[in-house]
Coordinates of C-alpha atoms in Angstrom, one line a residue:
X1 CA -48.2 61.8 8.4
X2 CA -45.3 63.0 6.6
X3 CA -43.6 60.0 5.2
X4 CA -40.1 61.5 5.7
X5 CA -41.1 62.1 9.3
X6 CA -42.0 58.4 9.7
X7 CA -39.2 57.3 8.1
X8 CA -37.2 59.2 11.0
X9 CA -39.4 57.9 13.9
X10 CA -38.7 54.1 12.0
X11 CA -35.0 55.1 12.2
X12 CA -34.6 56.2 15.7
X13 CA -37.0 53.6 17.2
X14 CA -34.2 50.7 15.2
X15 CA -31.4 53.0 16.8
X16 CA -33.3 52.7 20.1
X17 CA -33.9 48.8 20.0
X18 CA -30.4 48.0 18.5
X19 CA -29.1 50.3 21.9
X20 CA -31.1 47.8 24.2
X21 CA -29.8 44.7 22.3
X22 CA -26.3 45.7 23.0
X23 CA -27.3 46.2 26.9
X24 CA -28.8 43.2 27.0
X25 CA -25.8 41.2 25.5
X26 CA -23.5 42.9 28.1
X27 CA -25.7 42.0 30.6
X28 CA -25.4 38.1 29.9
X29 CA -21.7 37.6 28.0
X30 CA -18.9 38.0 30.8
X31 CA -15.3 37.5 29.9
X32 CA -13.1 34.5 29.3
X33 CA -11.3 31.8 27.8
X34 CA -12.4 29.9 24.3
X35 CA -11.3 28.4 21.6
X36 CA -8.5 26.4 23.8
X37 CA -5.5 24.5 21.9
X38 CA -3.2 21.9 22.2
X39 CA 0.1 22.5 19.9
X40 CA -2.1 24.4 17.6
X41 CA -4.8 21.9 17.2
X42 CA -8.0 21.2 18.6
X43 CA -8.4 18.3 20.8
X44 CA -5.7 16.3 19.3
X45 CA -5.2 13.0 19.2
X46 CA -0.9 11.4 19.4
X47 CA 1.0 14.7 20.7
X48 CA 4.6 13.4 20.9
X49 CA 5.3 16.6 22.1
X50 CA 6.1 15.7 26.0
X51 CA 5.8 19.6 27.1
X52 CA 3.3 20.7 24.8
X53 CA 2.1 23.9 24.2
X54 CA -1.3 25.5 25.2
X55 CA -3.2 28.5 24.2
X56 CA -6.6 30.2 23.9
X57 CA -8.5 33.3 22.8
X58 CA -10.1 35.9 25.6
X59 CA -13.4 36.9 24.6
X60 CA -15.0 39.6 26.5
X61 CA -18.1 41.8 26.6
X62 CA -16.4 45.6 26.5
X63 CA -14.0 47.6 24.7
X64 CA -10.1 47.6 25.9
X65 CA -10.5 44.2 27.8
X66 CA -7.2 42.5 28.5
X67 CA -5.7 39.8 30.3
X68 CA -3.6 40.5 33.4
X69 CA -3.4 36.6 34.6
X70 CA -4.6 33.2 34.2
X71 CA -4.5 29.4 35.9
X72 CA -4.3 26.4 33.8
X73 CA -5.3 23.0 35.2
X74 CA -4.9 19.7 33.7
X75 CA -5.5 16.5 35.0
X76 CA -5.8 12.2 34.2
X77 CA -9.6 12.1 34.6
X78 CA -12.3 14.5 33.5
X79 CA -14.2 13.8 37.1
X80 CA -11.3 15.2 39.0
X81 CA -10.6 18.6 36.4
X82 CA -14.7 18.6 37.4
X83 CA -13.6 19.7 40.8
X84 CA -11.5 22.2 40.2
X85 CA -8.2 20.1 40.6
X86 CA -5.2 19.3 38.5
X87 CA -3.4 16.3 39.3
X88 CA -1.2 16.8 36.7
X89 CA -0.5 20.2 36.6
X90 CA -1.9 23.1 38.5
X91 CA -0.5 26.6 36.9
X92 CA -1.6 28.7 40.0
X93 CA -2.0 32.3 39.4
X94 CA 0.3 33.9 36.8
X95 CA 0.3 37.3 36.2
X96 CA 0.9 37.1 32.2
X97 CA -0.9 38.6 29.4
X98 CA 0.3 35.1 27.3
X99 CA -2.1 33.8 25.8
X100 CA -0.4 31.3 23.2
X101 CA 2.5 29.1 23.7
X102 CA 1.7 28.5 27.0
X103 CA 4.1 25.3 28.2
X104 CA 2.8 22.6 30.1
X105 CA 5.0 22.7 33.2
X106 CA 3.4 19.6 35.3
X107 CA 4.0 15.9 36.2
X108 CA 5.7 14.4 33.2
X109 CA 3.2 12.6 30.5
X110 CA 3.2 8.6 29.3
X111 CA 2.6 7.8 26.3
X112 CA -1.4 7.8 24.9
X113 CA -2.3 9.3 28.4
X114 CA -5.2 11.6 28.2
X115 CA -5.2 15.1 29.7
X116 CA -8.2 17.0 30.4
X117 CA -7.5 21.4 30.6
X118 CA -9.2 24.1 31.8
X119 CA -8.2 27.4 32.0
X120 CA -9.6 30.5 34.1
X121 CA -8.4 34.7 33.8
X122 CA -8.4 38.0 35.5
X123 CA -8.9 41.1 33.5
X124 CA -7.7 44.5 33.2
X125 CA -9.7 45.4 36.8
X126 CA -8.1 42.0 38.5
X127 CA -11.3 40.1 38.3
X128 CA -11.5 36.5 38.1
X129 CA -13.6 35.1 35.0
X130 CA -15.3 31.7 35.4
X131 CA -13.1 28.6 34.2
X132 CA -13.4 27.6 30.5
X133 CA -15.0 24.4 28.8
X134 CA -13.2 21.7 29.5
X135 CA -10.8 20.8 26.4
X136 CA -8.7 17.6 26.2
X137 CA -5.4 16.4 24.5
X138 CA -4.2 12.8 23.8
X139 CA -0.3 11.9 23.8
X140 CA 0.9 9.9 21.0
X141 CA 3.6 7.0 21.6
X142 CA 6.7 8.8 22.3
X143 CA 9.6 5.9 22.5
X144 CA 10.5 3.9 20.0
X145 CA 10.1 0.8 21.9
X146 CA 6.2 1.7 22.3
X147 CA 5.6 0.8 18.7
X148 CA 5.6 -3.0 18.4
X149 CA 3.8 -3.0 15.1
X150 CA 6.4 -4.1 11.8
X151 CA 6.2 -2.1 8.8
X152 CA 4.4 -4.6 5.8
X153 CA 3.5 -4.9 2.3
X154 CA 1.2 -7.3 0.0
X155 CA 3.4 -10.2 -0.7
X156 CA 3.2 -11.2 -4.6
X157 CA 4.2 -13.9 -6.2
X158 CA 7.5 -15.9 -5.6
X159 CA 10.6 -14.6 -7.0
X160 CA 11.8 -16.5 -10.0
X161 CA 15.0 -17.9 -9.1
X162 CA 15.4 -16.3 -6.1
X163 CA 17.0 -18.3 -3.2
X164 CA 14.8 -19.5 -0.4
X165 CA 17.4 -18.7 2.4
X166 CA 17.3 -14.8 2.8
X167 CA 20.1 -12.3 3.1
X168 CA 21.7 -11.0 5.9
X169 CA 23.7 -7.7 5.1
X170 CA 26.3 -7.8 8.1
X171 CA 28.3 -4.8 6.9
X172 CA 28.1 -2.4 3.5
X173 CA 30.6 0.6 2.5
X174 CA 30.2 2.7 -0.2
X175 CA 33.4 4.4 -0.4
X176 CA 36.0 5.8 -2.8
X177 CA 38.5 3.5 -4.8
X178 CA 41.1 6.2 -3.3
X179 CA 40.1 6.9 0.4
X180 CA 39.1 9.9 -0.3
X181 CA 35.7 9.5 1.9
X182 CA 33.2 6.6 2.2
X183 CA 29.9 6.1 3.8
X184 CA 28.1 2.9 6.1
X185 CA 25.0 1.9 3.7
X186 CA 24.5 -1.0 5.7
X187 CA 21.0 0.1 6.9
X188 CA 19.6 1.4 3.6
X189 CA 20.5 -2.1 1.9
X190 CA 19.4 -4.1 4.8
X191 CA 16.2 -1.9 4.4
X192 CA 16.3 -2.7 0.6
X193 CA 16.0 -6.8 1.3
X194 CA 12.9 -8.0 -0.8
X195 CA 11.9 -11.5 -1.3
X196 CA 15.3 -12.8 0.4
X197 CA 17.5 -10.8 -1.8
X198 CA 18.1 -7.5 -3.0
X199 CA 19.3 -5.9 -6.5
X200 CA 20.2 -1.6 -6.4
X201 CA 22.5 0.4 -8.7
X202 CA 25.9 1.7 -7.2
X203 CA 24.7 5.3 -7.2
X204 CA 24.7 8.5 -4.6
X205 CA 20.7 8.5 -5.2
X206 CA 20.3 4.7 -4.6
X207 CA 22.9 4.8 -1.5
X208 CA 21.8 8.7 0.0
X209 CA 24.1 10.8 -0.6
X210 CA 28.1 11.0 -2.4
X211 CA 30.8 10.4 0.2
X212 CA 33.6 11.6 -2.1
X213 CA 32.6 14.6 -4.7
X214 CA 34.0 14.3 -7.7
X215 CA 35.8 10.9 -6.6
X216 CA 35.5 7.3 -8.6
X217 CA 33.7 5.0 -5.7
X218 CA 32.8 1.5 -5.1
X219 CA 30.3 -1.0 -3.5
X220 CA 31.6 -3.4 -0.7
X221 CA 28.8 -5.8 1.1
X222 CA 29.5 -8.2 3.5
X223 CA 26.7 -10.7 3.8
X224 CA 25.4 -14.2 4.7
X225 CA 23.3 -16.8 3.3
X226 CA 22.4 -19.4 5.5
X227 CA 24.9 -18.7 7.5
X228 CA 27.6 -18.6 5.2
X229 CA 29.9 -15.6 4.9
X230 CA 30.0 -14.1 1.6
X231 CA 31.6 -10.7 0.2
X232 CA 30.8 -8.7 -2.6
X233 CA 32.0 -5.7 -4.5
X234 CA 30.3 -3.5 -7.8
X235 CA 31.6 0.0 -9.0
X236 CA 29.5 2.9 -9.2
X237 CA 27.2 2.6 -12.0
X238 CA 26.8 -1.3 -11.9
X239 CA 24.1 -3.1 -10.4
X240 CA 24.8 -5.4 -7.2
X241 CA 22.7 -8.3 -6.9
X242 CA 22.7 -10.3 -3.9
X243 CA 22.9 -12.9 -4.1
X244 CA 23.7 -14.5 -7.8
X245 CA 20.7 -15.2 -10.0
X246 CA 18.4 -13.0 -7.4
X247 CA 15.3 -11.9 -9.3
X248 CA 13.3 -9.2 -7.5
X249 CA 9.6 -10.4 -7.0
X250 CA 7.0 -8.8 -8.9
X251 CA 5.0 -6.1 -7.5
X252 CA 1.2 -7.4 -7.2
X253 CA -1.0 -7.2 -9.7
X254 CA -3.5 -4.3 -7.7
X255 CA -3.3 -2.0 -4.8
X256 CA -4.5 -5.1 -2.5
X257 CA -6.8 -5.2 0.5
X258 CA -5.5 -5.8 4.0
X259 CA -7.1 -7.0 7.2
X260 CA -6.5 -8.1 10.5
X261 CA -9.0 -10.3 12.1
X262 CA -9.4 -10.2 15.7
X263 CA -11.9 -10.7 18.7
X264 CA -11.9 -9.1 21.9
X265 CA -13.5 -11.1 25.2
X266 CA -13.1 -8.4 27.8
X267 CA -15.4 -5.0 27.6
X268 CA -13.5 -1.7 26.0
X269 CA -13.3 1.1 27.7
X270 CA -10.9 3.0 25.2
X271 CA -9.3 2.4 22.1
X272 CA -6.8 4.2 19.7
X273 CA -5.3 3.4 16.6
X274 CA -1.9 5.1 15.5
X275 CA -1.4 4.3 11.2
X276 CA 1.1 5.5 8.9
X277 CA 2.4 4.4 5.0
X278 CA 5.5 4.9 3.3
X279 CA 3.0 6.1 0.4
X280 CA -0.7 7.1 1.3
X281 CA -3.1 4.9 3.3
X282 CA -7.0 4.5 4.1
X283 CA -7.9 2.5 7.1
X284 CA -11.1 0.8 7.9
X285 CA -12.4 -1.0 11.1
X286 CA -15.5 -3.5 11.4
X287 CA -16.8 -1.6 7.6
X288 CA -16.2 1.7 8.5
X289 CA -13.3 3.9 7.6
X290 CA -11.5 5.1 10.3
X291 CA -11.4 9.3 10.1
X292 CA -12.0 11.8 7.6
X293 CA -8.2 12.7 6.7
X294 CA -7.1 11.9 2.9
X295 CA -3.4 11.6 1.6
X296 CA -2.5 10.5 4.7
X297 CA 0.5 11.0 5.8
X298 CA 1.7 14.3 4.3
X299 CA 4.8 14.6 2.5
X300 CA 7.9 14.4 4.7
X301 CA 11.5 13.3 4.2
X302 CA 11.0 9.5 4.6
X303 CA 14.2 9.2 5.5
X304 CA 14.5 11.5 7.9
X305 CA 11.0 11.4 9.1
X306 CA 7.8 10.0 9.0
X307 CA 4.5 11.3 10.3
X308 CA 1.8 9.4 12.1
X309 CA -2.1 9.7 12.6
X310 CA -3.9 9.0 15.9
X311 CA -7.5 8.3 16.0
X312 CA -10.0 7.6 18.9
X313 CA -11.5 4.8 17.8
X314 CA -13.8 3.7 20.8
X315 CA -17.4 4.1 19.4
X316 CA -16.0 1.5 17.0
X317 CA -14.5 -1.6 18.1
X318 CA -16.7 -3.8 20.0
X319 CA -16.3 -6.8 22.1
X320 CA -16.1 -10.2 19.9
X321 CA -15.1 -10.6 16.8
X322 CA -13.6 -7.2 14.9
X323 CA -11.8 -6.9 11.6
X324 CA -9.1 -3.6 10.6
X325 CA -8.5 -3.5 7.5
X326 CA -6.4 -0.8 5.0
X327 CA -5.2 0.1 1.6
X328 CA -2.2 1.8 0.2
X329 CA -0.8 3.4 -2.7
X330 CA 2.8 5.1 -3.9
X331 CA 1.9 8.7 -2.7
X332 CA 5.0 10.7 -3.0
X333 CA 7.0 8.0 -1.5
X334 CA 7.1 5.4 -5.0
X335 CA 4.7 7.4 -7.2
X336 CA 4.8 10.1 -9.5
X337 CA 5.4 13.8 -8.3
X338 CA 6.5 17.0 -9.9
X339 CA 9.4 17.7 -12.0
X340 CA 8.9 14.0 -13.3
X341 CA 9.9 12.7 -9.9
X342 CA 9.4 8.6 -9.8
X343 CA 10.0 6.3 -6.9
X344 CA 12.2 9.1 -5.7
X345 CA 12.4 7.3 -1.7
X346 CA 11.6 3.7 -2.6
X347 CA 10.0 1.2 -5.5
X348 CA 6.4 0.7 -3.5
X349 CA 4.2 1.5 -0.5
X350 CA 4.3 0.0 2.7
X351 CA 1.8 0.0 5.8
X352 CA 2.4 0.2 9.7
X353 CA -0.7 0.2 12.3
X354 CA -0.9 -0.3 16.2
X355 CA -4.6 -0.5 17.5
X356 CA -4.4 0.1 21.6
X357 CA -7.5 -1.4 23.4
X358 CA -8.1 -0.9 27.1
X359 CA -10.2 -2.8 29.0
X360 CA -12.3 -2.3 32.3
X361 CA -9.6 -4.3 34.3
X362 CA -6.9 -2.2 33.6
X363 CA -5.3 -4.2 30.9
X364 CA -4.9 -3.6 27.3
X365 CA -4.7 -5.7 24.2
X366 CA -2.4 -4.9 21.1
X367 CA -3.1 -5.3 17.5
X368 CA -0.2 -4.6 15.1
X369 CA 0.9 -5.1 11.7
X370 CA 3.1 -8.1 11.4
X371 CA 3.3 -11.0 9.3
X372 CA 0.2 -12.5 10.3
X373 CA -1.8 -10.2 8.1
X374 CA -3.7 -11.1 5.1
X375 CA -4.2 -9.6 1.5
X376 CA -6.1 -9.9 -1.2
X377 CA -6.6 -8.1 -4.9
X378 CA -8.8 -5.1 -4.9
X379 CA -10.7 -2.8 -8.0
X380 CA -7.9 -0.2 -7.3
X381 CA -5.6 -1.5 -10.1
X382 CA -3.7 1.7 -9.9
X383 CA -3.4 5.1 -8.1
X384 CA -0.9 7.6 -8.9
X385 CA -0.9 11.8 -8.0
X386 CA 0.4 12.3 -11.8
X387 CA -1.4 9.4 -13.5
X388 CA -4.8 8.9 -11.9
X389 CA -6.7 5.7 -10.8
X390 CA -7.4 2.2 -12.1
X391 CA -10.5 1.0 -10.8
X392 CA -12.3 -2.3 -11.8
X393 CA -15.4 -2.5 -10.5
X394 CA -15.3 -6.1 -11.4
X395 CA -13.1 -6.9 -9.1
X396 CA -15.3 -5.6 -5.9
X397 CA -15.6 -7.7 -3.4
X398 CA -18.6 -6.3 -0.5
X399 CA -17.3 -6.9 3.6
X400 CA -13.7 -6.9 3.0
X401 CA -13.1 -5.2 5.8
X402 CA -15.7 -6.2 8.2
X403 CA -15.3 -9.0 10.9
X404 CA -16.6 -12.7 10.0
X405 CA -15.3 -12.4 6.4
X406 CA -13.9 -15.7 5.0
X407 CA -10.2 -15.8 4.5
X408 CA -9.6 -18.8 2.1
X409 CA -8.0 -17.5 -1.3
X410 CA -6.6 -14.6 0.8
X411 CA -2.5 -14.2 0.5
X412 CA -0.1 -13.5 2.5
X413 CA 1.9 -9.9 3.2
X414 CA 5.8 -9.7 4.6
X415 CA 7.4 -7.6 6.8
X416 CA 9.8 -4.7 5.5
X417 CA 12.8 -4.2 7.2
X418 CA 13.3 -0.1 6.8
X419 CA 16.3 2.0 7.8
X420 CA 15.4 3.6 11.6
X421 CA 13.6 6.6 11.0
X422 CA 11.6 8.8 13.3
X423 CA 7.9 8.6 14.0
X424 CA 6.2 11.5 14.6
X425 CA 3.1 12.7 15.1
X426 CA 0.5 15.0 13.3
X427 CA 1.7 18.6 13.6
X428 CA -0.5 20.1 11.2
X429 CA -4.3 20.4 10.3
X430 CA -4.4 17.4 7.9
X431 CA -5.7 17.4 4.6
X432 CA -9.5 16.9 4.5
X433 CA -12.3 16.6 1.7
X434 CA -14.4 19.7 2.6
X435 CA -17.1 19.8 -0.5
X436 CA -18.1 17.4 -3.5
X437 CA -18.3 20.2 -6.9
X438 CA -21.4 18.3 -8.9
X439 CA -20.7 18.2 -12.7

């Protein structure tokens, strides 16, 4: 045979075959909704969002396919959204060709409820597709009063000639000498309190901001000390220490461990754990590390905001005795960053957890940061974006952070008062390690 003329017949059979794969996929795929999203992200876990958005992609098995309408149902339990119901929210029909930013519209939503979606369309010709996977979406906490954890930090050692009866800023002005504007710091030195005392420079950058451009200004605190009423005053450029002789403590000596211990007697039927650092954090339970997100939390405004991570942490608390532990470092919030950028929102890190556990009898146990905390030194002598990282591997010490570990020679941590600053949730993809290059 001519070989030209069998490379024809070779091509028209593969033309012929490639024809019948195409019929055959039309024949199975049908069209409909994937690819559903919550606010942009996948599942999520701590939407504070309390009418979030929804959205999804039509796929479809011929050319010019469109939407003409589509039903959204959410509901509390994954058993009822299996029936075809949403007690939450039941979209009915709507003829829309929306297919992003889709506003939830139902019963209003409590803070870490879950809510199971589905979502079903017509196409161009009015016919109903079937109704999507199911997809589901966790709210985060979304009062202030639902966080009862305190933000905390390693304690070092004692201050040097510090006082042992701590400071109470009542009232703090920063104004100028001729009343030409002044500003209520009261928050940002009571937020400033370390070891029972505080020393800061009279500055715009150390109080937030100049009340008076262009205007001589001065420091005026009102404060106590056990109990007695004292008053103070520095001008701009001089450092107020409160009170006389206050030495600030040291910071410690390592980026130290911390860890809760804890023990559960009643089964779990769900658990979440909602962590954020003024700095960076890790966070561990019972030995493992709790997600895969690093430089957590991203960059914000601390003063304005900060955001917060929410993890489903069920397959990993147990009932009996548990242990969460964490580690943090400056970040951008006390390290170095660009421009030569140093401690540009505070002088070091701080950590704040919640861990929500439900139980099979409706009840649900809290674990928060607080004072009753424990920390110890770590190998991680240092960790800075600019300056790179300190470890000792000396200093290593194996089941830190699992449950049974023995406390003795552990120290303590203290709560940090902070000015009041929003928590919010995740909004973004966070950042995540995706490969490991080999050298």
């Amino acid at each position: 045979m001519n070989p030209l003329h069998s490379f024809h017949l070779a091509a028209v059979r593969a033309a012929f075959l490639a024809v019948l794969s195409t019929l055959a996929f039309a024949a199975t795929a049908s069209a409909g909704a994937v690819a559903l999203r919550c606010e942009h992200l996948v599942e999520p876990t701590g939407i504070d969002e309390p009418k979030p958005c929804l959205g999804w992609v039509m796929t479809a098995d011929r050319r010019g396919e469109r939407q003409t309408a589509y039903q959204v149902l959410v509901a509390a339990k994954r058993s009822v959204l299996d029936q075809d119901r949403g007690d939450l929210w039941d979209s009915g029909k709507v003829a829309s060709g929306e297919s992003a930013h889709v506003e939830y519209a139902g019963a209003p939503l409590a803070s870490g409820q879950q809510c199971f979606w589905k979502v079903r369309l017509w196409d161009k010709d009015g016919k109903e597709t079937p109704w999507s996977q199911t997809a589901v979406w966790t709210m985060g906490l979304l009062q202030p009063g639902d966080w009862q954890a305190k933000w905390i930090e390693p304690a070092g050692p004692a201050p040097a000639g510090g006082t042992t009866k701590p400071v109470v800023v009542k009232r703090a002005v920063y104004a100028a000498v001729d009343g030409a504007g002044s500003a209520d710091v009261t928050a940002r030195l009571a937020a400033a309190l370390s070891g029972g005392g505080l020393s800061v420079v009279v500055g715009n950058k150390e109080l937030g901001g100049d009340p008076a451009y262009n205007h001589v200004k001065r420091l005026k605190v009102e404060y106590q000390v056990d109990g007695k009423a004292m008053v103070k005053e520095a001008a701009e450029g001089e450092t107020i220490t409160l009170p006389d002789g206050y030495q600030p403590p040291p910071p410690p000596a390592s980026l130290r461990y911390l860890r809760k211990s804890f023990t559960l007697d009643k089964p779990v039927v769900r658990a979440t754990l909602y962590a954020t650092a003024l700095g960076l954090y890790e966070a561990s339970l019972n030995g493992r590390r709790v997600g895969d997100i690093v430089l957590a939390p991203e960059w914000t405004e601390y003063g304005k905001r900060v955001r917060y991570q929410a993890y489903d942490v069920t397959p990993m608390v147990v009932r009996g005795p548990n242990a969460l532990g964490a580690q943090i470092a400056p970040g951008w919030y006390s390290g170095h960053i660009g421009n030569g950028g140093f401690q540009a929102y505070g002088k070091s890190p701080a950590f704040l957890a919640q861990l929500e556990v439900e139980h099979d009898d409706g009840t649900t146990t809290r674990i928060v940061t607080d004072g009753s905390w424990r920390s110890h030194e770590s190998p991680l002598l240092s960790s800075d974006f600019m300056l790179g990282e300190n470890h000792d591997a000396r200093l290593e010490m194996a089941g830190w952070n699992q449950p049974g570990r023995d406390e003795a020679g552990w120290g303590t941590v203290r709560e940090r008062t902070i000015a009041p600053v929003p928590l919010q949730g995740q909004v973004t993809q966070p950042v995540r390690q995706l490969a490991e290059v080999k050298t």
